Coordinates of C-alpha atoms and ligand atoms in Angstrom, one line a residue:
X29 CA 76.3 -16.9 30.0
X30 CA 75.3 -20.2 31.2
X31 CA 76.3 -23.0 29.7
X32 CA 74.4 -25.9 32.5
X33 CA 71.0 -26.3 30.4
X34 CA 68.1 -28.2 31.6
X35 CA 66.8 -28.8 27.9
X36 CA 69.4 -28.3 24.9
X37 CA 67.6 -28.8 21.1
X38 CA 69.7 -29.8 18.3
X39 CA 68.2 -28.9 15.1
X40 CA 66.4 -25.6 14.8
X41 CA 63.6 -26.4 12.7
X42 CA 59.5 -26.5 12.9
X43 CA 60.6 -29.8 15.6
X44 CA 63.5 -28.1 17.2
X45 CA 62.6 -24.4 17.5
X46 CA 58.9 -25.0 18.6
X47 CA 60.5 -27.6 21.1
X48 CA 62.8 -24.9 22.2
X49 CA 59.9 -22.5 22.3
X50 CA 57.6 -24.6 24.3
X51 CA 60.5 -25.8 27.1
X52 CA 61.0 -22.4 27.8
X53 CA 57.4 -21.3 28.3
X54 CA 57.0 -24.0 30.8
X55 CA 60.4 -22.6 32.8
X56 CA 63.3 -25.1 31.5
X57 CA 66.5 -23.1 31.4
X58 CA 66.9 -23.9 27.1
X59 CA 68.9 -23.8 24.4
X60 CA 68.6 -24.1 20.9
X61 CA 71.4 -24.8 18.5
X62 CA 70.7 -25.2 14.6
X63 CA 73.5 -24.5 12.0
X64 CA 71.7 -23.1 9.1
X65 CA 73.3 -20.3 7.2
X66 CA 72.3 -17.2 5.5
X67 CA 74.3 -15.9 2.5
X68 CA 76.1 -13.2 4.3
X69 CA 77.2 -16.2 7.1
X70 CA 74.5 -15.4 9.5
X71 CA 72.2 -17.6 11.8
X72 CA 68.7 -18.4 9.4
X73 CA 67.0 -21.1 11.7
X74 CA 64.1 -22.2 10.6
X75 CA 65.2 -25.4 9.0
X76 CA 64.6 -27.0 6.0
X77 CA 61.3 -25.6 5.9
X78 CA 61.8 -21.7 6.0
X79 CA 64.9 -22.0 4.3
X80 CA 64.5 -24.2 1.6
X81 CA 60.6 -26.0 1.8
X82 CA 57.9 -24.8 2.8
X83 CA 57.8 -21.3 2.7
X84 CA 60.3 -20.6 -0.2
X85 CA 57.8 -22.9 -2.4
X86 CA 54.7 -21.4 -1.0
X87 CA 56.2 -17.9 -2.0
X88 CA 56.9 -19.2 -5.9
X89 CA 53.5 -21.1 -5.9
X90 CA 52.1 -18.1 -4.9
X91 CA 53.7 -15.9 -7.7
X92 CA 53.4 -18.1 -10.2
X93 CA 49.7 -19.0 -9.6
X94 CA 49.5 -14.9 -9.8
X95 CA 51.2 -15.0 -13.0
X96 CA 49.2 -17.9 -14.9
X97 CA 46.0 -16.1 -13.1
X98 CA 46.5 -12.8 -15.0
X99 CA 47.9 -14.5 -18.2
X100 CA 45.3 -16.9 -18.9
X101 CA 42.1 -16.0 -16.2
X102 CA 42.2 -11.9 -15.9
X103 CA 40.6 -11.7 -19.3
X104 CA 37.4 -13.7 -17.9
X105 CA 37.0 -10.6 -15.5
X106 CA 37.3 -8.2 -18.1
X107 CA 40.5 -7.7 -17.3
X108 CA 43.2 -7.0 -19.9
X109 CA 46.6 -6.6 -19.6
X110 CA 49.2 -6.1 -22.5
X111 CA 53.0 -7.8 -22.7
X112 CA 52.5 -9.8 -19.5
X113 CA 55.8 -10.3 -18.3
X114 CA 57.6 -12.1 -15.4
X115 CA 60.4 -10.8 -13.6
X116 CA 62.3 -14.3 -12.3
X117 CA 65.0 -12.3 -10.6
X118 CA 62.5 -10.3 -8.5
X119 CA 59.9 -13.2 -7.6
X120 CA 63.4 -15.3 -6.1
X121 CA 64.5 -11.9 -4.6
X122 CA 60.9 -11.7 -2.8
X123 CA 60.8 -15.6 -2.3
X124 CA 63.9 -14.4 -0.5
X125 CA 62.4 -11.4 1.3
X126 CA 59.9 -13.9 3.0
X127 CA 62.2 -16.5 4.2
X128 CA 64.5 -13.7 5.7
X129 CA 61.1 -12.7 7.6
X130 CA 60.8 -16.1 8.7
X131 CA 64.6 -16.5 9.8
X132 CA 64.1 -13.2 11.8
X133 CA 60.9 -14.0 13.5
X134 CA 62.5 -17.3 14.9
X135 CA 65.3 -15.2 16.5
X136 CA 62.5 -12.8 18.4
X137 CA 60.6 -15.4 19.1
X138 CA 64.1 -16.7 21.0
X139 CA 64.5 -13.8 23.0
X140 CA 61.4 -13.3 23.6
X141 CA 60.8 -16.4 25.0
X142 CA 64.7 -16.6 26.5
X143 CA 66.0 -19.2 24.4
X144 CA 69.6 -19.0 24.4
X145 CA 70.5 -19.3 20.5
X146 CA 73.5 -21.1 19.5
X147 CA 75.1 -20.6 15.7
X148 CA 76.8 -23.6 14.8
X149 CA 77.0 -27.6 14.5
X150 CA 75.8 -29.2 17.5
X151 CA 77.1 -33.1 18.3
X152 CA 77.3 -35.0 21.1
X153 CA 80.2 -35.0 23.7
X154 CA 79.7 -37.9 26.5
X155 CA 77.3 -38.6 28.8
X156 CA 78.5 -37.2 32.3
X157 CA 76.0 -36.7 35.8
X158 CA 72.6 -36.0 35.1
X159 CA 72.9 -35.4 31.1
X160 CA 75.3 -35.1 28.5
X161 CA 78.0 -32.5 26.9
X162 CA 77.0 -31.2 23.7
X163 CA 79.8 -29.0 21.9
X164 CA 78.6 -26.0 19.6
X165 CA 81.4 -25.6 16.9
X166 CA 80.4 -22.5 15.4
X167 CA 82.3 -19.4 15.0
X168 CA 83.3 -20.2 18.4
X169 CA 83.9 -23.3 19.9
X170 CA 81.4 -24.2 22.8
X171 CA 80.6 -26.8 25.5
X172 CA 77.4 -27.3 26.9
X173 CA 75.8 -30.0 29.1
X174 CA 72.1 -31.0 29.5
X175 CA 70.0 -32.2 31.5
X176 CA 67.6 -33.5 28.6
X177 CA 68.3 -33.2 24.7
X178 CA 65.9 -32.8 21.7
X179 CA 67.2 -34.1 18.5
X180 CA 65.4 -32.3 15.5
X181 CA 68.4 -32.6 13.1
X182 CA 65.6 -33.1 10.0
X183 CA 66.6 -34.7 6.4
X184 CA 68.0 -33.7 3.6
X185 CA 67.3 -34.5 -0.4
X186 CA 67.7 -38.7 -1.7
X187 CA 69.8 -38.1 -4.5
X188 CA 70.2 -41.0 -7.1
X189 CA 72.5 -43.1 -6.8
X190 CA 76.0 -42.1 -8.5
X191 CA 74.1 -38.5 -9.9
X192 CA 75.0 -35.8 -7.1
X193 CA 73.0 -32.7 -6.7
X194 CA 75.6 -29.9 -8.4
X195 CA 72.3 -27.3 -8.0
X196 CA 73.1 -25.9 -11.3
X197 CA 71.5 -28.9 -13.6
X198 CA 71.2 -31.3 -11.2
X199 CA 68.8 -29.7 -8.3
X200 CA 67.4 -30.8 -4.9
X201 CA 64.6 -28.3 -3.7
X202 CA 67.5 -26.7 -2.6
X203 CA 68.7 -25.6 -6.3
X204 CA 64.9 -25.8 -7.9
X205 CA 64.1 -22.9 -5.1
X206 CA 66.6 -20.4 -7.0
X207 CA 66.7 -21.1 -10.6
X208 CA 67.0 -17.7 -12.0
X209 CA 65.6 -17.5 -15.5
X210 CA 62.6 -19.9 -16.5
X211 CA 64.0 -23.3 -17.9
X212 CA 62.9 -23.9 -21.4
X213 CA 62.6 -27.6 -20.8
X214 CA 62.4 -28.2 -16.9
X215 CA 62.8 -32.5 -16.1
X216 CA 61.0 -33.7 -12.6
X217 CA 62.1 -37.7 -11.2
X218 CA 59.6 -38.2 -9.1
X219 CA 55.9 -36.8 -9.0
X220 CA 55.5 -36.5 -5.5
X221 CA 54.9 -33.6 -3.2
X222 CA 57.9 -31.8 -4.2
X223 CA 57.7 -32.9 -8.1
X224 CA 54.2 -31.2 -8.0
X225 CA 54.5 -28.6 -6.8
X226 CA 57.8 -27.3 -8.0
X227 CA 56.8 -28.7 -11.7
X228 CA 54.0 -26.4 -11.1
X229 CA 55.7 -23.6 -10.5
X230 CA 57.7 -23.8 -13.7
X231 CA 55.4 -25.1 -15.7
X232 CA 53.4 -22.0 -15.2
X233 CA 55.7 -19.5 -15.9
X234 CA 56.1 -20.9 -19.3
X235 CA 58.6 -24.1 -18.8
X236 CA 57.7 -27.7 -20.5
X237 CA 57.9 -29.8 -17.5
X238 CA 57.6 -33.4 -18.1
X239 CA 57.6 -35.4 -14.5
X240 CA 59.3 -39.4 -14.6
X241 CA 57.5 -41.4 -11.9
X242 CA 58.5 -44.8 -11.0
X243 CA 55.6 -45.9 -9.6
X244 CA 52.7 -47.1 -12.1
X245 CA 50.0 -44.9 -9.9
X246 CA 49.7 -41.6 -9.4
X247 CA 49.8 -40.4 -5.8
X248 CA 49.3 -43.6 -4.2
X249 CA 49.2 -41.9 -0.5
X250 CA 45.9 -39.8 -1.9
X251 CA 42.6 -41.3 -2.4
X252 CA 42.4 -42.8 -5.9
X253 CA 39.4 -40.9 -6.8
X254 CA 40.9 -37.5 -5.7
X255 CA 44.6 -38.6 -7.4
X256 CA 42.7 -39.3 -10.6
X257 CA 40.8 -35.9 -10.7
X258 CA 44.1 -34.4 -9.8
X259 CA 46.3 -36.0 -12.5
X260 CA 43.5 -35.0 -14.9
X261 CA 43.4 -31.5 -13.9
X262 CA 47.6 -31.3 -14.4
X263 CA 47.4 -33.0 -17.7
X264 CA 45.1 -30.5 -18.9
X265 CA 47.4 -27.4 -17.5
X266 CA 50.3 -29.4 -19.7
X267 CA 52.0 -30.9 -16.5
X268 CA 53.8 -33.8 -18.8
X269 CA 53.5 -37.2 -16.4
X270 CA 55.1 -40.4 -17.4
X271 CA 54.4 -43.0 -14.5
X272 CA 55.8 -46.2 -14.4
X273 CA 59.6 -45.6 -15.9
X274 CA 62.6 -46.8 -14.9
X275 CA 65.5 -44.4 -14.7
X276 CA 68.5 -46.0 -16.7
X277 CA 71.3 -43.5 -17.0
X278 CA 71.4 -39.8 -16.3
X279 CA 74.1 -37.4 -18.9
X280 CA 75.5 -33.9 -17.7
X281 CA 77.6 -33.6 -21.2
X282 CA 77.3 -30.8 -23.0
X283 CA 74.8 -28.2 -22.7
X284 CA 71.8 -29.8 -20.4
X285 CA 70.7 -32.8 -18.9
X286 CA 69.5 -36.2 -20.7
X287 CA 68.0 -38.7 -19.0
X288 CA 67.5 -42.3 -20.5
X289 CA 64.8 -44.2 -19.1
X290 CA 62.4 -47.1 -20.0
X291 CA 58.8 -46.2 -19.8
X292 CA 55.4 -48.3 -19.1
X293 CA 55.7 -50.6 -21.5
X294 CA 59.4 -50.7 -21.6
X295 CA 60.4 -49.1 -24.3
X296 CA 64.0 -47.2 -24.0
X297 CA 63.3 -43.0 -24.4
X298 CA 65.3 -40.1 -23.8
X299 CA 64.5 -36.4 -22.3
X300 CA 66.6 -34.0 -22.5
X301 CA 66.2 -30.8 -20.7
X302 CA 67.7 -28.3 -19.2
X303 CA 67.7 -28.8 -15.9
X304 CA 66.3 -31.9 -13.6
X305 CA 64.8 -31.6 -10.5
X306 CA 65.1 -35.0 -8.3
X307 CA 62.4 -35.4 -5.8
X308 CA 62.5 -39.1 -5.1
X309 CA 61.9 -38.6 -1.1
X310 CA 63.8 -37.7 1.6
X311 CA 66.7 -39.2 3.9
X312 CA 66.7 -38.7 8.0
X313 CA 70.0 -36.4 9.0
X314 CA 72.1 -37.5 11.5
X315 CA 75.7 -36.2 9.1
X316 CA 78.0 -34.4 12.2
X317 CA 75.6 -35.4 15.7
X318 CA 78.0 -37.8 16.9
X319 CA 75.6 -40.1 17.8
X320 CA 78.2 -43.0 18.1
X321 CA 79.9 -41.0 21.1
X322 CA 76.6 -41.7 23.1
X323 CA 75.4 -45.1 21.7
X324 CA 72.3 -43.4 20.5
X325 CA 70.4 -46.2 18.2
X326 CA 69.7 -45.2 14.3
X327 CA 67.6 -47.8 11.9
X328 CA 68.3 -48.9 8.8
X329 CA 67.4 -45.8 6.9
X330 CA 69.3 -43.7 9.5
X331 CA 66.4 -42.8 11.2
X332 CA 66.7 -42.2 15.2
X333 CA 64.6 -44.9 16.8
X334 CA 62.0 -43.5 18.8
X335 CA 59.0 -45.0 20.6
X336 CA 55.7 -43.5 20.1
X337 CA 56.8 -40.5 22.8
X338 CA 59.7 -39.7 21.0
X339 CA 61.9 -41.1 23.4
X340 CA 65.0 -42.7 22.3
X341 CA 67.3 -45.6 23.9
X342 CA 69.1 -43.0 26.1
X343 CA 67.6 -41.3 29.3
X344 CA 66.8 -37.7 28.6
X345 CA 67.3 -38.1 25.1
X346 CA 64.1 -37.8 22.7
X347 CA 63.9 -36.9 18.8
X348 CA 61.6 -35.3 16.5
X349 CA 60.1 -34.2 13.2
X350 CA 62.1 -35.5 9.6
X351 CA 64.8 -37.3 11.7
X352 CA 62.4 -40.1 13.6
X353 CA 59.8 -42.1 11.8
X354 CA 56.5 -40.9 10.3
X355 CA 55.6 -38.4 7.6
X356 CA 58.2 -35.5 7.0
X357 CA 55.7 -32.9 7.6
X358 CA 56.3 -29.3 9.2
X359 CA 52.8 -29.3 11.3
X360 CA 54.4 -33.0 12.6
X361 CA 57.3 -31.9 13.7
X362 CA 55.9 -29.5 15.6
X363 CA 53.6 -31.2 17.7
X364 CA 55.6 -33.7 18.1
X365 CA 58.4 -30.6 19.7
X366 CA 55.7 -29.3 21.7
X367 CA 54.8 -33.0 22.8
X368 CA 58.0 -33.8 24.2
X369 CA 58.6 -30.3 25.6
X370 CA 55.6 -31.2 28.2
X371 CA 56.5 -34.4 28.6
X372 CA 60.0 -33.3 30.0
X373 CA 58.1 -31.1 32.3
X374 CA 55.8 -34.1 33.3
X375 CA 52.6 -33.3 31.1
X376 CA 50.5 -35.4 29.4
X377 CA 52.0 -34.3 25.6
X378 CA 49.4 -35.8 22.6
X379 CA 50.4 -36.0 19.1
X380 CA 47.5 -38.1 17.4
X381 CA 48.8 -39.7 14.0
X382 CA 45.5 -40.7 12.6
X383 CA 44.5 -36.7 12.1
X384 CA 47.8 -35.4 10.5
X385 CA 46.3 -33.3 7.7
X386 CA 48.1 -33.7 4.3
X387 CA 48.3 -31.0 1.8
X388 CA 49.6 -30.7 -1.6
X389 CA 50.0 -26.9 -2.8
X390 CA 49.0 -27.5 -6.4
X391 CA 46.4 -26.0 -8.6
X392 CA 44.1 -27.5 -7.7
X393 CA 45.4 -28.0 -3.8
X394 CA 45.2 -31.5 -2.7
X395 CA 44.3 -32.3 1.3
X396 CA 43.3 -34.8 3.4
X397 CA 42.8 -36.7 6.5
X398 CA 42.5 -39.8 8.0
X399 CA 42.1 -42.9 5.8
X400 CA 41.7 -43.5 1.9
X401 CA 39.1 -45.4 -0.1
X402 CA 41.4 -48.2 -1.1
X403 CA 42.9 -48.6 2.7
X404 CA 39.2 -48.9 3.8
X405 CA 38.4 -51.6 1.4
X406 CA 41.7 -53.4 1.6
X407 CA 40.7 -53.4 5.4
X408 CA 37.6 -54.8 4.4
X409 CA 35.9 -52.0 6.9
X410 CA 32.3 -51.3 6.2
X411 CA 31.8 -47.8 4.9
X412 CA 30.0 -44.8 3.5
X413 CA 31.2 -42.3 0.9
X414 CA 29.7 -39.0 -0.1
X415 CA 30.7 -36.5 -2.8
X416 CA 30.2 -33.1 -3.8
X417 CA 31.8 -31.2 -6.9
X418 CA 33.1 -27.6 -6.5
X419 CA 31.1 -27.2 -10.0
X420 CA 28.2 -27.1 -7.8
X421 CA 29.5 -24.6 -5.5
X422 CA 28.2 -21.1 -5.5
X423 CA 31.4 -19.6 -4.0
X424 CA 33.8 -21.7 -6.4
X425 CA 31.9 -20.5 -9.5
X426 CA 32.3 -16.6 -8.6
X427 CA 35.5 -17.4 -8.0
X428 CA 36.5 -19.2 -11.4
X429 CA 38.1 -22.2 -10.3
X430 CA 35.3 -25.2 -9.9
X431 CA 37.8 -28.0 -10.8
X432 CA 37.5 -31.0 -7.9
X433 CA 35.4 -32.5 -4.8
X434 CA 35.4 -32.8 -0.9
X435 CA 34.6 -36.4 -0.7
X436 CA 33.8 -37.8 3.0
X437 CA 34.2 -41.7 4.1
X438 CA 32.1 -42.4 6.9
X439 CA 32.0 -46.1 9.5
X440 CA 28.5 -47.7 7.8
X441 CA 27.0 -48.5 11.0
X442 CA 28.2 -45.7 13.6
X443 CA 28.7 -42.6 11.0
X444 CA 32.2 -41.7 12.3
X445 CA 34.4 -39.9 9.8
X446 CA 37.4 -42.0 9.0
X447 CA 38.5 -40.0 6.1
X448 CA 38.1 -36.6 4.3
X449 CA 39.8 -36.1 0.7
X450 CA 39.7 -32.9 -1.0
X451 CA 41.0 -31.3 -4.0
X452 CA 39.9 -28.3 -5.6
X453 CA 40.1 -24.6 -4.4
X454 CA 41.6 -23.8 -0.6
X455 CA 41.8 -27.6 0.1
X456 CA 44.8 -26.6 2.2
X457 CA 42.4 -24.2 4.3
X458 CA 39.3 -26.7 4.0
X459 CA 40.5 -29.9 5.3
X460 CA 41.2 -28.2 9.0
X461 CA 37.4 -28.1 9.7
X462 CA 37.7 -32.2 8.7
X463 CA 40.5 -32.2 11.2
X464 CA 38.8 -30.6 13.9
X465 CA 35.6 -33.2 13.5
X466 CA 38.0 -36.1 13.5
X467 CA 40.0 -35.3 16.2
X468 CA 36.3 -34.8 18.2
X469 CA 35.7 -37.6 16.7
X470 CA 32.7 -36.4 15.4
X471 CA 30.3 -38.1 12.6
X472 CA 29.5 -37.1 9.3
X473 CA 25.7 -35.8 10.3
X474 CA 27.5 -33.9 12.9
X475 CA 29.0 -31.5 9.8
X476 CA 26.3 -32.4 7.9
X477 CA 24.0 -29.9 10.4
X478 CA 26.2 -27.7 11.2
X479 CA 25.4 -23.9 9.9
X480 CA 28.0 -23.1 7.0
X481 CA 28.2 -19.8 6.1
X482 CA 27.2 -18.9 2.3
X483 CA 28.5 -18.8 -0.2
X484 CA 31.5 -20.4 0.7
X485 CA 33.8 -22.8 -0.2
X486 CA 33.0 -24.5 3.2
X487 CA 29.4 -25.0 1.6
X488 CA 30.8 -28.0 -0.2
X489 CA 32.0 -29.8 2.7
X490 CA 28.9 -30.0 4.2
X491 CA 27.3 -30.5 1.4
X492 CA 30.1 -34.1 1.0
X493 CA 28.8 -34.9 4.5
X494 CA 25.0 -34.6 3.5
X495 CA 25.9 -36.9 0.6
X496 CA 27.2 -39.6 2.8
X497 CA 23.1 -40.2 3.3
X498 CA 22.7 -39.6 0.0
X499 CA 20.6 -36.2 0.7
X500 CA 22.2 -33.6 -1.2
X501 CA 20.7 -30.4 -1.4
X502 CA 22.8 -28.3 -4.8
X503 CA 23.6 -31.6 -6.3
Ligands
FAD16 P1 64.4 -29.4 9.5 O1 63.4 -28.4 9.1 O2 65.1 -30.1 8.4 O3 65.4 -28.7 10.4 C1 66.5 -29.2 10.9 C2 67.5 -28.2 11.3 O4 68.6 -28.7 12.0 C3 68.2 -27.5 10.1 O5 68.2 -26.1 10.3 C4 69.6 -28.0 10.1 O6 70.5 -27.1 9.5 C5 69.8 -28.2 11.6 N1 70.8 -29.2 11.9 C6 71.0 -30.5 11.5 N2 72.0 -31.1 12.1 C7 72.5 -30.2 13.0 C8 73.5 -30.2 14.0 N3 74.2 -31.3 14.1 N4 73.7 -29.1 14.7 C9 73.0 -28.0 14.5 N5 72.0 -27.9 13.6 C10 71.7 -29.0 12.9 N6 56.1 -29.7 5.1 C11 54.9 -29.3 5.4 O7 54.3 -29.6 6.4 N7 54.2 -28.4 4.5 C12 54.9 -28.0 3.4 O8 54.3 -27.2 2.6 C13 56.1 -28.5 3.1 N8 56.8 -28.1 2.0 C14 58.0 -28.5 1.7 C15 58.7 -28.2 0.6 C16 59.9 -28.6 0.3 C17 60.6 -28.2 -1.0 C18 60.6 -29.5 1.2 C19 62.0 -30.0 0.9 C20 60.0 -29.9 2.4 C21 58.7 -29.4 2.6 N9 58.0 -29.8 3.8 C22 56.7 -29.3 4.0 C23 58.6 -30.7 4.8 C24 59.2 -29.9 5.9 O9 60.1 -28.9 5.5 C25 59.8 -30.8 7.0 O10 59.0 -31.8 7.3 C26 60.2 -30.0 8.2 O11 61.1 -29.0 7.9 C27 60.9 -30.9 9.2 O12 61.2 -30.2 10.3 P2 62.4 -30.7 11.3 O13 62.5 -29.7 12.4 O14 62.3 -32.1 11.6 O15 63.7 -30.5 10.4
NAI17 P1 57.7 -37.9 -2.1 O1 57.9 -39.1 -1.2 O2 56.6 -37.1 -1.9 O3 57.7 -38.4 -3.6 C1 58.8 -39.1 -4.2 C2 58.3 -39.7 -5.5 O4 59.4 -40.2 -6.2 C3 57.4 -40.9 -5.2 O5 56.2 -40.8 -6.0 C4 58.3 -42.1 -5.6 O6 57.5 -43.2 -6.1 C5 59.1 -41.5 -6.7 N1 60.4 -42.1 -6.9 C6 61.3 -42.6 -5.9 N2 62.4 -43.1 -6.5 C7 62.2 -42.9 -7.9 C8 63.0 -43.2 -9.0 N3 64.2 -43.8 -8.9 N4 62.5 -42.9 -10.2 C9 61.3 -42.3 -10.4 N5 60.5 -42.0 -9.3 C10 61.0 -42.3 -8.1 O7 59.1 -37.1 -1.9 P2 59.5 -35.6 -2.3 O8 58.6 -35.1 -3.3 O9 60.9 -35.7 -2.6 O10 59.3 -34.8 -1.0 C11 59.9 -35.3 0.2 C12 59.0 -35.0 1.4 O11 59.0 -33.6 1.7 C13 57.5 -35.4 1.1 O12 57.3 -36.8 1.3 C14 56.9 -34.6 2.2 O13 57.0 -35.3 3.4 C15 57.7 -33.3 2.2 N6 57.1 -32.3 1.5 C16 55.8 -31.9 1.9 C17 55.2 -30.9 1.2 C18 53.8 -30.5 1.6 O14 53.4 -30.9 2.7 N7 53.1 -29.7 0.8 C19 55.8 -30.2 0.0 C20 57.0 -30.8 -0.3 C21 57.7 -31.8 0.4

């Protein structure tokens, strides 16, 4: 086997493997390392997100959503069902099933594409002719050199500081992915993307989940208006949200968790529960690279330092996805893989970061793109907004689930979109048609008179775009 690569990816992840992927297809001799390990020992690349983000938590949303749907919505249908029940064990063992699908379809998608898959920890050797030495230590112990290296070693969980993750009370989305029996008293720090959505999860099969949030807003990345109908719309489902609190002390004696915090107004309170998730952001991984041996330049935050190519201080050397700077997003990573993959072979490679979608898989889903009201304003840009409810949605009322808006924010004089917010049903499969005009740049009367299909969700989108003039039609 050869070990002389012209492209060698660290990290096999949405950045690395898509990297890995894409240097192939366009005939670079490439190899992919990535470290990740199943239960039985065995290679599960994917990264963080098929192993323990994205698709694990889609899988539990998923089942849970079908759970609260047939406990609390069937009956609207004329549906009844008698002694509902939920089988933890199984839904994890699925939630299982589908990562291992995952895991396996990156390994074809190796072959079939003739990336040479390495098990094991890559780091960096020294810097020799024409590339570097990379050494594998896996089951085996490997060296490699390459011509040009992708970093995609991702990020793992912030804990607090001086309260470790143990998994068992203490969980990252690593734990709060396999908890085994429904928590009677589930605690969330932090009410961000993972604090939602996991909290939802619980909270649906029957947990009280109260969420701590530092902050004094809720979802300050989101438009205020959609954050607002959001944090309504979890109240009312009994999501418990405490913003503004300041963690204090944190207790693992005795039987489950206490945390001792000062709230709003500063009042000392204690929760105890069962188990606490911690979801207060994520840290760049670098833990085993080597990075020193090269001189290759990390920030503050441990972050490598790229430029906006992805290129880092060294020749040949670029990084990507959770470990560089920008949002830690999946759909990121991967263009910004399949960016530097061209740009190795001398393409043009285009990763725009004003139309990188944003999704939160809630119920409702929140989603959006471009800029928010309150950036606009504090920008003092001249603007448009338009509105439409799901409530006046056709497609939204058959389908029982009318909570939320598409809201639009178009340039006042030229009628470009700058923004699209959404929350409400399919958000997550809504906001690509908002992607799609922004990227072509397009304005809201462009949507506006476009032919959407009825009824549809889609319907209401257009119908936001019309409302940027202020003509309506179901409203
Ligand atoms: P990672 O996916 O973290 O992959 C890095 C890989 O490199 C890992 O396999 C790691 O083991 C390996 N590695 C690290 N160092 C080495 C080394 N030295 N040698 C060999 N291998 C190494 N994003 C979305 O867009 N949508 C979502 O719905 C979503 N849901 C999420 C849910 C949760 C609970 C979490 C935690 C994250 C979620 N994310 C989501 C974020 C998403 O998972 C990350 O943005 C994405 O995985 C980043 O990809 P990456 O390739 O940069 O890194
Ligand atoms: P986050 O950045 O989304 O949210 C962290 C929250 O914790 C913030 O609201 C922050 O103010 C709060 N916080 C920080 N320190 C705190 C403290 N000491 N006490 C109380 N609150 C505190 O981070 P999260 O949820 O951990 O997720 C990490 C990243 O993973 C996300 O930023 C996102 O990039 C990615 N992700 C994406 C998903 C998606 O796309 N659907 C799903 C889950 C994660």
């Amino acid at each position: 086997m050869s070990k002389n690569f012209d492209v060698v990816v660290i990290g096999g992840g949405p950045g690395g493997y898509i990297a890995a992927i894409r240097a192939a297809q366009l005939g670079f001799n490439t190899a992919c390392i990535d470290e990740w390990q199943n239960d039985k020992g065995g290679p599960a690349p994917g990264g963080t997100c098929t192993n323990v983000g994205c698709i694990p938590s889609k899988a539990l949303l998923q089942s849970s959503e079908h759970f609260e749907h047939a406990a609390k919505h069937f009956g609207d249908h004329g549906i009844s069902l008698e002694n509902l029940q939920i089988d933890v064990a199984k839904m994890v063992g699925r939630k299982d099933s589908v990562v291992k699908q995952n895991n396996d379809g990156i390994l074809y998608l190796f072959k079939k594409n003739k990336v040479t898959f390495f098990h094991g920890r890559g780091s960096f050797g020294k810097a020799v002719e024409g590339g570097y030495e990379i050494s594998v230590a896996g089951k085996t112990a490997e060296t490699l050199t390459a011509k040009n290296v992708i970093v995609a070693t991702g990020s793992n969980a912030r804990a607090l500081p001086g309260v470790p993750f143990d998994e068992q009370k203490i969980l990252s989305n690593d734990g709060a992915l396999r908890i085994g029996a429904t928590p009677k008293k589930l605690g969330v720090i932090g009410a961000g993307v993972i604090g939602l959505e996991m909290g939802s999860v619980w909270r649906r099969l029957g947990a009280d989940v109260t969420i701590l949030e530092g902050l004094p807003v809720f979802l300050g990345a989101a438009d205020e208006q959609i954050a607002k109908e959001a944090h309504k719309a979890f109240t009312k489902q009994g999501l418990k949200i405490e913003l503004g609190v300041k963690v204090n002390a944190i207790s693992t004696e005795g039987e489950g968790v206490s945390i001792a915090y000062a709230d709003a107004k500063g009042a000392e309170r204690t929760l105890a529960v069962d188990k606490l998730i911690v979801s207060i952001g994520r840290v760049p991984n670098t833990i085993g690279l080597n990075p020193e041996a090269v001189g290759l330049q990390l920030d503050e935050r441990g972050a490598i330092v790229v430029d906006a190519e992805c290129r880092t201080n060294l020749p040949g050397v670029w990084a990507v996805g959770d470990v560089v700077r920008g949002p830690m997003l999946a759909h990121k990573a991967e263009e910004e893989g399949v960016a530097v993959a061209e740009r190795i072979a001398g393409q043009h490679g285009h990763v725009n970061f004003d139309t990188i979608p944003w999704v939160i898989y809630t119920s409702p889903e929140i989603a959006w793109v471009g800029q928010t009201e309150q950036a606009l304003k504090a920008a003092g840009r001249a603007y448009k907004a338009g509105t439409f409810p799901f409530l006046a949605n056709g497609r939204a009322r058959a389908l029982g689930d009318t909570t939320g808006m598409v809201k639009f924010l178009a340039d006042a004089q030229t009628d470009e979109i700058l923004g699209v917010h959404i929350v409400g049903p399919m958000a997550s499969e809504l906001i690509s048609e908002a992607v799609v005009a922004m990227e072509f740049k397009a304005s809201a009367e462009d949507i506006a008179r476009i032919c959407h299909a009825h009824p549809s969700l889609s319907e209401a989108t257009k119908e936001a775009a019309l409302a940027v003039d202020k003509r309506t039609l179901n409203f």
